[in-house]
Structure formats: C-alpha cells, structure tokens
CSV table of C-alpha atoms in Angstrom, one decimal:
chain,number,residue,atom,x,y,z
A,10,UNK,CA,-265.7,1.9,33.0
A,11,UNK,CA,-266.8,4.1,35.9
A,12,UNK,CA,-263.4,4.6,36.9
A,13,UNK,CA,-261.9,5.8,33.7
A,14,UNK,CA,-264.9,8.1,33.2
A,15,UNK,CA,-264.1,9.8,36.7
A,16,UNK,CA,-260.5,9.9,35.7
A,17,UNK,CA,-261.1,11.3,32.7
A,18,UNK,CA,-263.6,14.3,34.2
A,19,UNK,CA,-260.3,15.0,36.4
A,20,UNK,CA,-258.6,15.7,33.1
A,21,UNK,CA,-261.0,17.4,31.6
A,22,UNK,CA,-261.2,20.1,34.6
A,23,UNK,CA,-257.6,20.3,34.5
A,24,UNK,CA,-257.1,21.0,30.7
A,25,UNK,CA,-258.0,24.5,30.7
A,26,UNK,CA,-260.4,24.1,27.7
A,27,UNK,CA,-264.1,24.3,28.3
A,28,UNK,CA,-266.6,21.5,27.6
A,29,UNK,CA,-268.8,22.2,24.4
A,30,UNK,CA,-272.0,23.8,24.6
A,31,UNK,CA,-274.9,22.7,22.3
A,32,UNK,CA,-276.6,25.5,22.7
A,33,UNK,CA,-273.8,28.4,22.2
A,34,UNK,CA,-271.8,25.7,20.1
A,35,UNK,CA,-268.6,27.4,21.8
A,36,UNK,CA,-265.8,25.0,24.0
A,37,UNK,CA,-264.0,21.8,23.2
A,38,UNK,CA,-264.9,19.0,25.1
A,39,UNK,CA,-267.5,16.8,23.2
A,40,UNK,CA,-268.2,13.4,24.4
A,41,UNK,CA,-265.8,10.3,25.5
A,42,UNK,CA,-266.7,6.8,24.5
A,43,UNK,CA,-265.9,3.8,26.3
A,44,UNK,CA,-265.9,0.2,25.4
A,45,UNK,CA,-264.9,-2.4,27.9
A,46,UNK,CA,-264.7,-6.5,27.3
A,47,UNK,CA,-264.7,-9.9,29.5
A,48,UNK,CA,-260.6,-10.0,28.4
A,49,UNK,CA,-260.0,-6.8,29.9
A,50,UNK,CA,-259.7,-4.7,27.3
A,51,UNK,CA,-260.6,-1.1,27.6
A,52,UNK,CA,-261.2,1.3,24.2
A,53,UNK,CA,-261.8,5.4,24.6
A,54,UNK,CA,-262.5,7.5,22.4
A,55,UNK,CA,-262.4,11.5,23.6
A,56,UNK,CA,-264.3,13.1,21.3
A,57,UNK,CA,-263.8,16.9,21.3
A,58,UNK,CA,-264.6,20.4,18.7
A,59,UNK,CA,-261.2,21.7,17.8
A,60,UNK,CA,-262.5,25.6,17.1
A,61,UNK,CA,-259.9,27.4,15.7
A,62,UNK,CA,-257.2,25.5,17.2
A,63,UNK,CA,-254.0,25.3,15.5
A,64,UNK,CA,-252.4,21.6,14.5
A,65,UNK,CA,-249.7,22.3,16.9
A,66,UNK,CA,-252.5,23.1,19.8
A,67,UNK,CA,-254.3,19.9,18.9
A,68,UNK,CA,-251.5,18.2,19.0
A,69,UNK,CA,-250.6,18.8,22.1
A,70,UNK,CA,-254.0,18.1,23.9
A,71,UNK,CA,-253.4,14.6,22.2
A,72,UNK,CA,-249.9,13.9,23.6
A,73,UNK,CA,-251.4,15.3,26.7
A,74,UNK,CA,-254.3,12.9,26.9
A,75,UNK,CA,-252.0,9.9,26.1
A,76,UNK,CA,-249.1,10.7,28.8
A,77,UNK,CA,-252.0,11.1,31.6
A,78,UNK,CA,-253.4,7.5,30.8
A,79,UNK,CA,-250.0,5.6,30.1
A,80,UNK,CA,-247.3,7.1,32.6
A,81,UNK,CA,-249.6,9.6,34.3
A,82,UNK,CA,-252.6,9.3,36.8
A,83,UNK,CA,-254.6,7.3,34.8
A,84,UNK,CA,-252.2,4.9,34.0
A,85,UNK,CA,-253.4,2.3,37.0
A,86,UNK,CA,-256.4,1.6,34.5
A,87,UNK,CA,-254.5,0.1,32.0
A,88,UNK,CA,-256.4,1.3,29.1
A,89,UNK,CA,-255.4,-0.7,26.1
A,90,UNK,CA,-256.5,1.6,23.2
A,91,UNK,CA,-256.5,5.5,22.9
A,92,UNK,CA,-258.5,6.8,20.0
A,93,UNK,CA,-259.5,10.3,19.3
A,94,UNK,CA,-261.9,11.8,17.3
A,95,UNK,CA,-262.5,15.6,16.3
A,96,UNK,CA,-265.9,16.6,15.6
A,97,UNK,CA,-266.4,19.8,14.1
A,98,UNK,CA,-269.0,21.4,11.7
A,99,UNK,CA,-270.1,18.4,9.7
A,100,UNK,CA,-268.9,18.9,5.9
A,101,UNK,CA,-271.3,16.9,3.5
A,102,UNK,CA,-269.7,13.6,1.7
A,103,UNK,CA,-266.7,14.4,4.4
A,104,UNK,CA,-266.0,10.9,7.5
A,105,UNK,CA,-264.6,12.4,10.4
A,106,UNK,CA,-262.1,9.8,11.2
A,107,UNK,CA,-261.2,7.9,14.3
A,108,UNK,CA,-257.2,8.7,14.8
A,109,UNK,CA,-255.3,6.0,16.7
A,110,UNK,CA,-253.4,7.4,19.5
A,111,UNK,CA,-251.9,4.6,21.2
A,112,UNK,CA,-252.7,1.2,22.1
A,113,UNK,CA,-254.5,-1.7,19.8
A,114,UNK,CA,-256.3,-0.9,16.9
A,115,UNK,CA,-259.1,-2.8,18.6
A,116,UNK,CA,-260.5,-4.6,21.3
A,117,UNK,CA,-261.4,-8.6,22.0
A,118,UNK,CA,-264.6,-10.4,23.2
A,119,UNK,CA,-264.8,-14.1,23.7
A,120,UNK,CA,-268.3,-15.1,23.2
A,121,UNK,CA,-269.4,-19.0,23.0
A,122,UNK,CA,-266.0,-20.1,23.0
A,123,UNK,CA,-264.7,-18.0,20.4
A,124,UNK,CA,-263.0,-15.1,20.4
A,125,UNK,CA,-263.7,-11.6,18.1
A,126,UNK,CA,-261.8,-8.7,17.5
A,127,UNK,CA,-264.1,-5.6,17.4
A,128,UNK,CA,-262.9,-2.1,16.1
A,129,UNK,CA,-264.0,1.1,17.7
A,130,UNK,CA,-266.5,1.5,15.4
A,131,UNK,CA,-268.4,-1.6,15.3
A,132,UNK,CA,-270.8,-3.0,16.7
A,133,UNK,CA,-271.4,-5.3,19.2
A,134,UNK,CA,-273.8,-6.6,21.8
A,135,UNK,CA,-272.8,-4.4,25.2
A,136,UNK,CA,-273.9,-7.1,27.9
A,137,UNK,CA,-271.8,-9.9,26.7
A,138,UNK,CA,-273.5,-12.7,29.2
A,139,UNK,CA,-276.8,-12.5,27.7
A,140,UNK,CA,-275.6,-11.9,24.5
A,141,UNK,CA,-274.3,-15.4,24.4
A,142,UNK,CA,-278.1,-16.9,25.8
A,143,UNK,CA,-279.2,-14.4,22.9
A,144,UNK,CA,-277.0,-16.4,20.1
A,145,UNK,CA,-277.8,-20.0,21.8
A,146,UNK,CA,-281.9,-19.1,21.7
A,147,UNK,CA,-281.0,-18.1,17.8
A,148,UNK,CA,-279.4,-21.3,17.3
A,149,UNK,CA,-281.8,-23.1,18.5
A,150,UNK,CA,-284.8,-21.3,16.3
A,151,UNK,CA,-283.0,-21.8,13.5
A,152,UNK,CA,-283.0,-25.4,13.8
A,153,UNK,CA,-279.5,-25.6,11.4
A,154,UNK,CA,-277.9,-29.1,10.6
A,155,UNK,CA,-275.1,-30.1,8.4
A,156,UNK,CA,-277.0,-29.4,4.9
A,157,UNK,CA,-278.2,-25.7,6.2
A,158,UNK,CA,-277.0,-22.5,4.9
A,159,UNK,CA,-277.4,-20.0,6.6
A,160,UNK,CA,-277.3,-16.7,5.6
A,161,UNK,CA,-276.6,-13.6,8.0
A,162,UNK,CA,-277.8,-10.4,7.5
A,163,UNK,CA,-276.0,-7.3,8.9
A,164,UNK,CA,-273.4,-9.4,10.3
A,165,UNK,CA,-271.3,-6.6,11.9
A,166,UNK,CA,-268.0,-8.4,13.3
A,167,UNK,CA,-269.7,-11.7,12.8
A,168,UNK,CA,-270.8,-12.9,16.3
A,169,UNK,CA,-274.0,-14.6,14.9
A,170,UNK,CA,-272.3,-16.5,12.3
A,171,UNK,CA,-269.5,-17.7,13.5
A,172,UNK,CA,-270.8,-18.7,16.6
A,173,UNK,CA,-273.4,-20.7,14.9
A,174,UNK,CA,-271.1,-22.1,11.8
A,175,UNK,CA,-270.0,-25.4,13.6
A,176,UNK,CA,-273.9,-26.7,13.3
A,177,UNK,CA,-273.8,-25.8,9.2
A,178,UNK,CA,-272.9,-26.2,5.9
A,179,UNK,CA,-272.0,-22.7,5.0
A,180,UNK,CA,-272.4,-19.5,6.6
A,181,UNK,CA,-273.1,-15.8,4.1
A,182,UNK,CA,-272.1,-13.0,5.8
A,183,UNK,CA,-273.5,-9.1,4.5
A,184,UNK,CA,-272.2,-6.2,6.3
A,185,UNK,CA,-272.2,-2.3,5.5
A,186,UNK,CA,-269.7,-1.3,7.4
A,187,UNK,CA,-266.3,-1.7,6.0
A,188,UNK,CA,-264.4,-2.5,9.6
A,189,UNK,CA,-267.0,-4.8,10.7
A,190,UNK,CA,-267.2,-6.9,7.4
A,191,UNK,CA,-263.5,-7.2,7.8
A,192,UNK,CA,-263.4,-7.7,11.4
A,193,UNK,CA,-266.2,-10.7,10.5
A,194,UNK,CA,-263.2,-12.3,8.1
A,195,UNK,CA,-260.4,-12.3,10.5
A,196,UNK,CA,-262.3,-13.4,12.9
A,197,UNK,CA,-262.9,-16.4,10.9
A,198,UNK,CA,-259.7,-17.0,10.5
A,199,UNK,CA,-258.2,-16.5,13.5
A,200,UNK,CA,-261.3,-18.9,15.1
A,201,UNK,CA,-260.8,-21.6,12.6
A,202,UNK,CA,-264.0,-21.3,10.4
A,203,UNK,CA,-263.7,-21.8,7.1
A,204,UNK,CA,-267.3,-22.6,6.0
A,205,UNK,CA,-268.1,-18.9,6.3
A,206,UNK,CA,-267.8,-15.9,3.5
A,207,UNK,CA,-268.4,-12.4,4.4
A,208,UNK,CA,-269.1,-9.7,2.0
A,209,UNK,CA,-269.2,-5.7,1.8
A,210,UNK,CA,-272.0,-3.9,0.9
A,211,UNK,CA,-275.6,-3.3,1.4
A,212,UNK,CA,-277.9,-5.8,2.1
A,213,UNK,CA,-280.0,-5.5,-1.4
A,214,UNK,CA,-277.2,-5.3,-3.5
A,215,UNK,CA,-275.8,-8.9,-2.2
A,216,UNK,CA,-278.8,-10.0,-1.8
A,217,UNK,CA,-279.0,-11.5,-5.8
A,218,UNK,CA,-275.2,-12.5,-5.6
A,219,UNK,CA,-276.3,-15.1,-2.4
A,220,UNK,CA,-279.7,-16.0,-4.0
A,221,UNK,CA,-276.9,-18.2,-6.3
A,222,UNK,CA,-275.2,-20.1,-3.7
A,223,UNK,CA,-279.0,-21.1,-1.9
A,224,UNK,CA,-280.8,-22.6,-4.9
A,225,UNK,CA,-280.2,-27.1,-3.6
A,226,UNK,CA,-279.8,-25.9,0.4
A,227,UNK,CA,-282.1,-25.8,3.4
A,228,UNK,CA,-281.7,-22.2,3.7
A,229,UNK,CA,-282.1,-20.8,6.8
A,230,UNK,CA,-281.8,-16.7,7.3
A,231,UNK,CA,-280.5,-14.6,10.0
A,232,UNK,CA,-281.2,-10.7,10.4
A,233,UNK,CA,-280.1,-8.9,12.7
A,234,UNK,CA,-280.5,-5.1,11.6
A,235,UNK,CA,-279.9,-1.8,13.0
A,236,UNK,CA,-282.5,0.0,14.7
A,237,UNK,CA,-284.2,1.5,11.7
A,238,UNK,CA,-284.9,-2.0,10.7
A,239,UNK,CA,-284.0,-3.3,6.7
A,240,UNK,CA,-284.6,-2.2,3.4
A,241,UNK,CA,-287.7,-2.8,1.5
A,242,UNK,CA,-285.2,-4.5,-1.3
A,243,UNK,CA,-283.5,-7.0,1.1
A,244,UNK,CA,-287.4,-8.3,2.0
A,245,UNK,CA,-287.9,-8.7,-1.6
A,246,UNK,CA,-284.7,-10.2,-2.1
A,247,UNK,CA,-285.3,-13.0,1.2
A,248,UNK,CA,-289.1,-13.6,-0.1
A,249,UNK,CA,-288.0,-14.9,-3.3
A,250,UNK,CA,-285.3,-16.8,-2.1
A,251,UNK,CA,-287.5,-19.9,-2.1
A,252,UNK,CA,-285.3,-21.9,-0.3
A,253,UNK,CA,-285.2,-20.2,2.9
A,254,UNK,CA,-288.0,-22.2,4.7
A,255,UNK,CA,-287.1,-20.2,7.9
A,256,UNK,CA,-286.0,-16.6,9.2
A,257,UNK,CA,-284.8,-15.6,12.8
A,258,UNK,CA,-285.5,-11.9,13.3
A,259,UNK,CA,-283.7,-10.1,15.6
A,260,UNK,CA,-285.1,-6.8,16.9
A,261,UNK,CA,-283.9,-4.3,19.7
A,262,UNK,CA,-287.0,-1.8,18.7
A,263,UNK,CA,-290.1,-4.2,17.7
A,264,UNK,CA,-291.9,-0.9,17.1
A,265,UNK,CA,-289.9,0.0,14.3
A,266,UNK,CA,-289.7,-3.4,13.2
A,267,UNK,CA,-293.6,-3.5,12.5
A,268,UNK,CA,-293.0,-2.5,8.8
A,269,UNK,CA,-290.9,-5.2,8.0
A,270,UNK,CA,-293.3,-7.7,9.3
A,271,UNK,CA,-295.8,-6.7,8.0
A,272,UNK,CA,-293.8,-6.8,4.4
A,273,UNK,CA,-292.6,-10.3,5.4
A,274,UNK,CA,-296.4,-11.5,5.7
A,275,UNK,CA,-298.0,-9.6,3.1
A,276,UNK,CA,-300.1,-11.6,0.4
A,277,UNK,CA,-297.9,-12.4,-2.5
A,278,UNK,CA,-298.5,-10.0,-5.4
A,279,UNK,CA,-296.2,-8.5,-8.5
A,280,UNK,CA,-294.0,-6.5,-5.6
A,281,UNK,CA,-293.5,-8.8,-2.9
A,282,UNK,CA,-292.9,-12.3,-4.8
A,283,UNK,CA,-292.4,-15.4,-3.3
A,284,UNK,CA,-295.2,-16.9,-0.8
A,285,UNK,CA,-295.0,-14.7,2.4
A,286,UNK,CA,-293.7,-15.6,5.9
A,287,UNK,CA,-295.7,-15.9,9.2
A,288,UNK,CA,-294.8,-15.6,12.6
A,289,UNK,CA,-294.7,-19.0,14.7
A,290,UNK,CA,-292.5,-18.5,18.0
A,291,UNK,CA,-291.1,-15.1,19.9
A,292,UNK,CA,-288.4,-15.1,22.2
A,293,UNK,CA,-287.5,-11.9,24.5
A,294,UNK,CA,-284.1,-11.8,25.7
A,295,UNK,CA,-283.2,-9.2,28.7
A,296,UNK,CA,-280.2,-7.3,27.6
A,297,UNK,CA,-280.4,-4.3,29.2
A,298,UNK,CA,-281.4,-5.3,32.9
A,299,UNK,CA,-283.1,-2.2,34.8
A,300,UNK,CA,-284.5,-0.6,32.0
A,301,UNK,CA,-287.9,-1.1,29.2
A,302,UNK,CA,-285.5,-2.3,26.7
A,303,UNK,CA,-284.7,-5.8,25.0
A,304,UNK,CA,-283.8,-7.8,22.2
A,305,UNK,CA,-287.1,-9.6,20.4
A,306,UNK,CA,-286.4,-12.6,18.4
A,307,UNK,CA,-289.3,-13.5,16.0
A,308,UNK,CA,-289.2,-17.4,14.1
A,309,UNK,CA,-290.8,-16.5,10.5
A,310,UNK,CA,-291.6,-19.6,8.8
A,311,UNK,CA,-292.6,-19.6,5.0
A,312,UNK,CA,-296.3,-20.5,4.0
A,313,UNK,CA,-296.8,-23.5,3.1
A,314,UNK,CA,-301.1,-24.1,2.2
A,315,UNK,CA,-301.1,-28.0,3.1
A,316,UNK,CA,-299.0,-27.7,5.7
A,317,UNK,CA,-301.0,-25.2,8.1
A,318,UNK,CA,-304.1,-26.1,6.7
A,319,UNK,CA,-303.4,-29.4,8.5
A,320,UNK,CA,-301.9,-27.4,11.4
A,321,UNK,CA,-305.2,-25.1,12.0
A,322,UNK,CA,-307.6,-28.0,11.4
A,323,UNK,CA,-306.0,-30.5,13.9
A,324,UNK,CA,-304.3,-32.7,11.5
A,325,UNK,CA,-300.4,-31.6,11.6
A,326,UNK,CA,-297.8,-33.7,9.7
A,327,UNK,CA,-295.9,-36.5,11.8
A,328,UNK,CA,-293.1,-33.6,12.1
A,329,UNK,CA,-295.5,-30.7,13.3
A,330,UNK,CA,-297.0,-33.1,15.2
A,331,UNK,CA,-293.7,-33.9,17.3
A,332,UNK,CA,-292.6,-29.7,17.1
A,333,UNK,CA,-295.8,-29.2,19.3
A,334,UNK,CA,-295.4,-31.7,21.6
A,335,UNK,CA,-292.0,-30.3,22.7
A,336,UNK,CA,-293.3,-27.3,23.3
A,337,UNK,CA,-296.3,-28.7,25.6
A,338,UNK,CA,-293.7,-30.5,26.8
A,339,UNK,CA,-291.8,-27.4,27.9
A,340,UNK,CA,-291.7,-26.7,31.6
A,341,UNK,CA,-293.0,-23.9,33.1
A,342,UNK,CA,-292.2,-21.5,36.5
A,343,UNK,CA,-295.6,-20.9,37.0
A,344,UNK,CA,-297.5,-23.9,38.8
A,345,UNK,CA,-300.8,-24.9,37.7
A,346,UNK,CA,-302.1,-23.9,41.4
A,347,UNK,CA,-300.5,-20.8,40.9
A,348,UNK,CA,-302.3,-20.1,37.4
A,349,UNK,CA,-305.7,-20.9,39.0
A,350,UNK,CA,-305.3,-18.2,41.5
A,351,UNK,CA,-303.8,-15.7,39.2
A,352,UNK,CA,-307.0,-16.4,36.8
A,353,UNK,CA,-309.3,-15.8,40.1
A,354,UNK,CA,-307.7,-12.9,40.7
A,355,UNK,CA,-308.5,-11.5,37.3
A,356,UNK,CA,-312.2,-12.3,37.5
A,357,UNK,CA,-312.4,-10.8,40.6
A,358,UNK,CA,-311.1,-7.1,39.4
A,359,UNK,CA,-313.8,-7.1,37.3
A,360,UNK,CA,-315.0,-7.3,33.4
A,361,UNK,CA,-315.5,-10.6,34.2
A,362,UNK,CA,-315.2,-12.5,31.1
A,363,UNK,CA,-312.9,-10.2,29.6
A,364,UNK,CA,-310.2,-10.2,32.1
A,365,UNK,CA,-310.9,-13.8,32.9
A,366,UNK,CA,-309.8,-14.1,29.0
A,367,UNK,CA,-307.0,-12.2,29.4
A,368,UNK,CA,-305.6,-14.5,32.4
A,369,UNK,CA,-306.0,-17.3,30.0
C-alpha cells in the first residue's frame, strides 16, 4: 500500500496539474484511496476536481493513469482494479460515481474460511486478522445452535453472517447500501450458504418484514452499525421482537453508541415496547493496533423478572448457574500474587479505601 502510494505521488508530480487546495478550492488532485486484501488484491481509487476541464482533457489524465500502472512504472505493483472518481462541487440529490478504469470490478478477502468479494465502496473491516478473532468472539456471544435465527443488522458484504450461518437455522441480512447488499448475496452463493437472505433498505423499514419470519425461533440479533450508531425505529422494531432473547452490539465509537443503550435499556413504556435489554458481558477487540481506537462488543440480554431476581439474590437457574461457573472458570494472565501486589500498590498511592476499591 506504501508502495503504490509513493508511486502514485511520482505521478502526481509529473502530471503537470496541481494538487487541490481546500482553502483556495483551485488544482486537481484530491485524494487516492487504497484498499489492499490477504489474496493480493489491490483497489485505487484517484480521486481528483476536474475544473473546467474538457471530456477530452479528462480523458486523457485517465488513459494516462492506467498506462503508468499497467505497462508503465507502476506496473511492478500489480494493481488489480483502477477506479476513478471526480469530485467537483457537490450538486444536491446528484451520486458522484465511481468509474471503472481497468481491472476487477472488486476485490476478495477470505475471512474464516470463506471467501467475500467487496466493491470499492463497501465496507469492510481493514485489519483482516483480528477481524476474524472479532467474528469468532461474536459467535461465541451469540450462543447460536441449529434452531437460532439470527438476524444481522447492517450487514455490509455479509462477513458476520455468513461466517456465522453454519452454527444456524437462518441468517436475515439488512443492508443500505445497494453494492454491499448485493455483494452479501453473491457471496452466499459463491460460499455455499443457502440458509441466508439479504435484503435492501434501511434498517426500520425491514425491520416489520423480519419481525414475520422470528415469531417460533430463538432469535438471536446482530448489529453492527456505522459510526453514528442506528435509528431510533430499528430499536423499537428489535424491542418488540419478543423473540430475540439476545443481541450482540458491535461498536467502533462506544461514545456515540451511549444513546442506543440507553434506548435498549430504558423502562418499557407506550414508545419503547417490549421489556428492555441489559447489558451482561463486554468484549474489546484491538483492531487498530497503535492507536486509542477499537471495536466494543456489548451481550444485551432481554429482561426477564424471575430470572435475575434469582440471579441478584443468589439463587440462579441450573443454566445461569452453569453460565457463571465458566466464566469463574475462565483463566486469567494476571496471577493471584500478582493481583495482591497490584492492590498494595494502589493503597499505597493514597485514598486509601478508594483506590484500594478501585484495584478490586
């Protein structure tokens, strides 16, 4: 990635046109994106402001960008798709539009065994290691088994479902984006799967349609949502799914994430029906090494009033009773000599029973 970055600064300095300026919005040269895989598949995307360029002019700068990374210096990199993108003034209601150059019309990751086409625009997890200890810990939260169905929420190319569809009944898919949804059904296909269903559209508006197909099921939800975190609607919409006894929440931003929490455990009322979720188990996973960031997956499990009352007074259920003795059971890296002086340590910084507690 390095490498075609450098290369790519060698063409820009040779092309005659300036980079843009955010400032003086004048020059060309916008951005270049670059996506990489395990099967050696490498995806750019120059991204530049055609001015008052003519189609001939930009025409040329695209033949000139594909002849330097096929038969030209570049071509040692072995770039496998060439995708271009012109970003002018932004027209309301108007896509600007990825144009395919040369190459694939995507580019493959295996993860878990299986193997998913992603196109330019769609997401996927960038460190593809830890995305596949990310999907495992998932799995294993979920708890699925051959009656579950699971449903997926903001599916994107379908990493999450497919990976987990072997240990299921069925497998709903909801994604936004129209290449990602249909990205998540060929890669079905070509993987094998048929116990999964993908379908277009926001979240809220599917939500009703997939209610249908959970009503006799263990339902077990998945969401793993952009950023900004989901819609309002799509909290309604998994609360009254009574069902779903379970819901793995995947968050790269926790902070922004608060509000849907907080929805997910609020008191049952004429807004949020359904009885309300709580928070049992959280997992970080480390997917971006070297810096504060990371992926937080939260286990919500439905209220149940006999249930946890029995939990919080001592007296679980034979099942409860067995889920906390695996994780006592659990090892740990830190010794118990180790935790001793680490609680010493604490009392003797100070605030004595304070900072003792927060050793503890």
């Amino acid at each position: 990635m390095k490498s075609v970055v450098e290369e790519f600064e060698k063409f820009i300095r040779n092309s005659g046109l300036a980079p843009f300026s955010p400032l003086t919005h004048e020059g060309y040269w916008r951005q270049l994106n670059v996506r990489t895989t395990c099967n050696n598949d490498i995806l750019i995307i120059p991204m530049m402001h055609p001015q008052d360029m003519t189609e001939d002019q930009l025409s040329d700068v695209k033949k000139k960008i594909v002849t330097h990374f096929t038969t030209g210096p570049g071509a040692p990199l072995a770039i496998t798709s060439i995708f271009f993108k012109a970003c002018g003034q932004k027209e309301k209601g108007v896509e600007q539009v990825l144009e395919l150059l040369w190459g694939q019309e995507y580019i493959t990751e295996t993860i878990l065994g299986k193997k998913f086409r992603v196109s330019p625009d769609a997401f996927l997890q960038i460190n593809t290691a830890a995305a596949e200890v990310l999907y495992e810990k998932i799995g294993s939260l979920a708890e699925l088994d051959s009656e579950s169905m699971l449903l997926d929420i903001c599916c994107g190319t379908g990493t999450i479902g497919i990976s987990l569809a072997d240990r299921c009944k069925k497998v709903y898919g909801v994604e936004l984006v129209e290449k990602a949804a249909e990205d998540a059904k060929q890669n079905a296909k070509e993987n094998g799967v048929e116990n999964v269903a993908v379908f277009t559209g926001k979240a809220e508006d599917n939500m009703p349609h997939l209610m249908q197909h959970c009503t006799k099921a263990n339902t077990i939800g998945v969401v793993d949502p952009p950023r900004g975190g989901l819609n309002n609607k799509v909290i309604f919409a998994l609360r009254k799914c009574e069902t779903m006894k379970r819901l793995v929440f995947v968050s790269c931003d926790p902070r922004n994430a608060i509000r849907n929490f907080i929805s997910l455990g609020r008191p049952e009322s004429k807004q949020y029906k359904g009885e309300f979720f709580i928070p049992v188990r959280a997992v970080p996973v480390d997917l971006f090494p070297h810096t504060p960031h990371f992926e937080l997956i939260i286990l919500f499990e439905r209220w149940e009033e006999q249930r946890w009352k029995g939990i919080m007074e001592g007296n679980p259920l034979p099942q409860d009773e067995a889920y906390f003795k695996r994780l006592s059971d659990k090892p740990t890296d830190v010794t118990e000599e180790e935790s001793h002086k680490d609680k010493r340590a604490a009392e003797e910084q100070g605030d004595g029973p304070r900072k003792k507690m927060k050793a503890e």
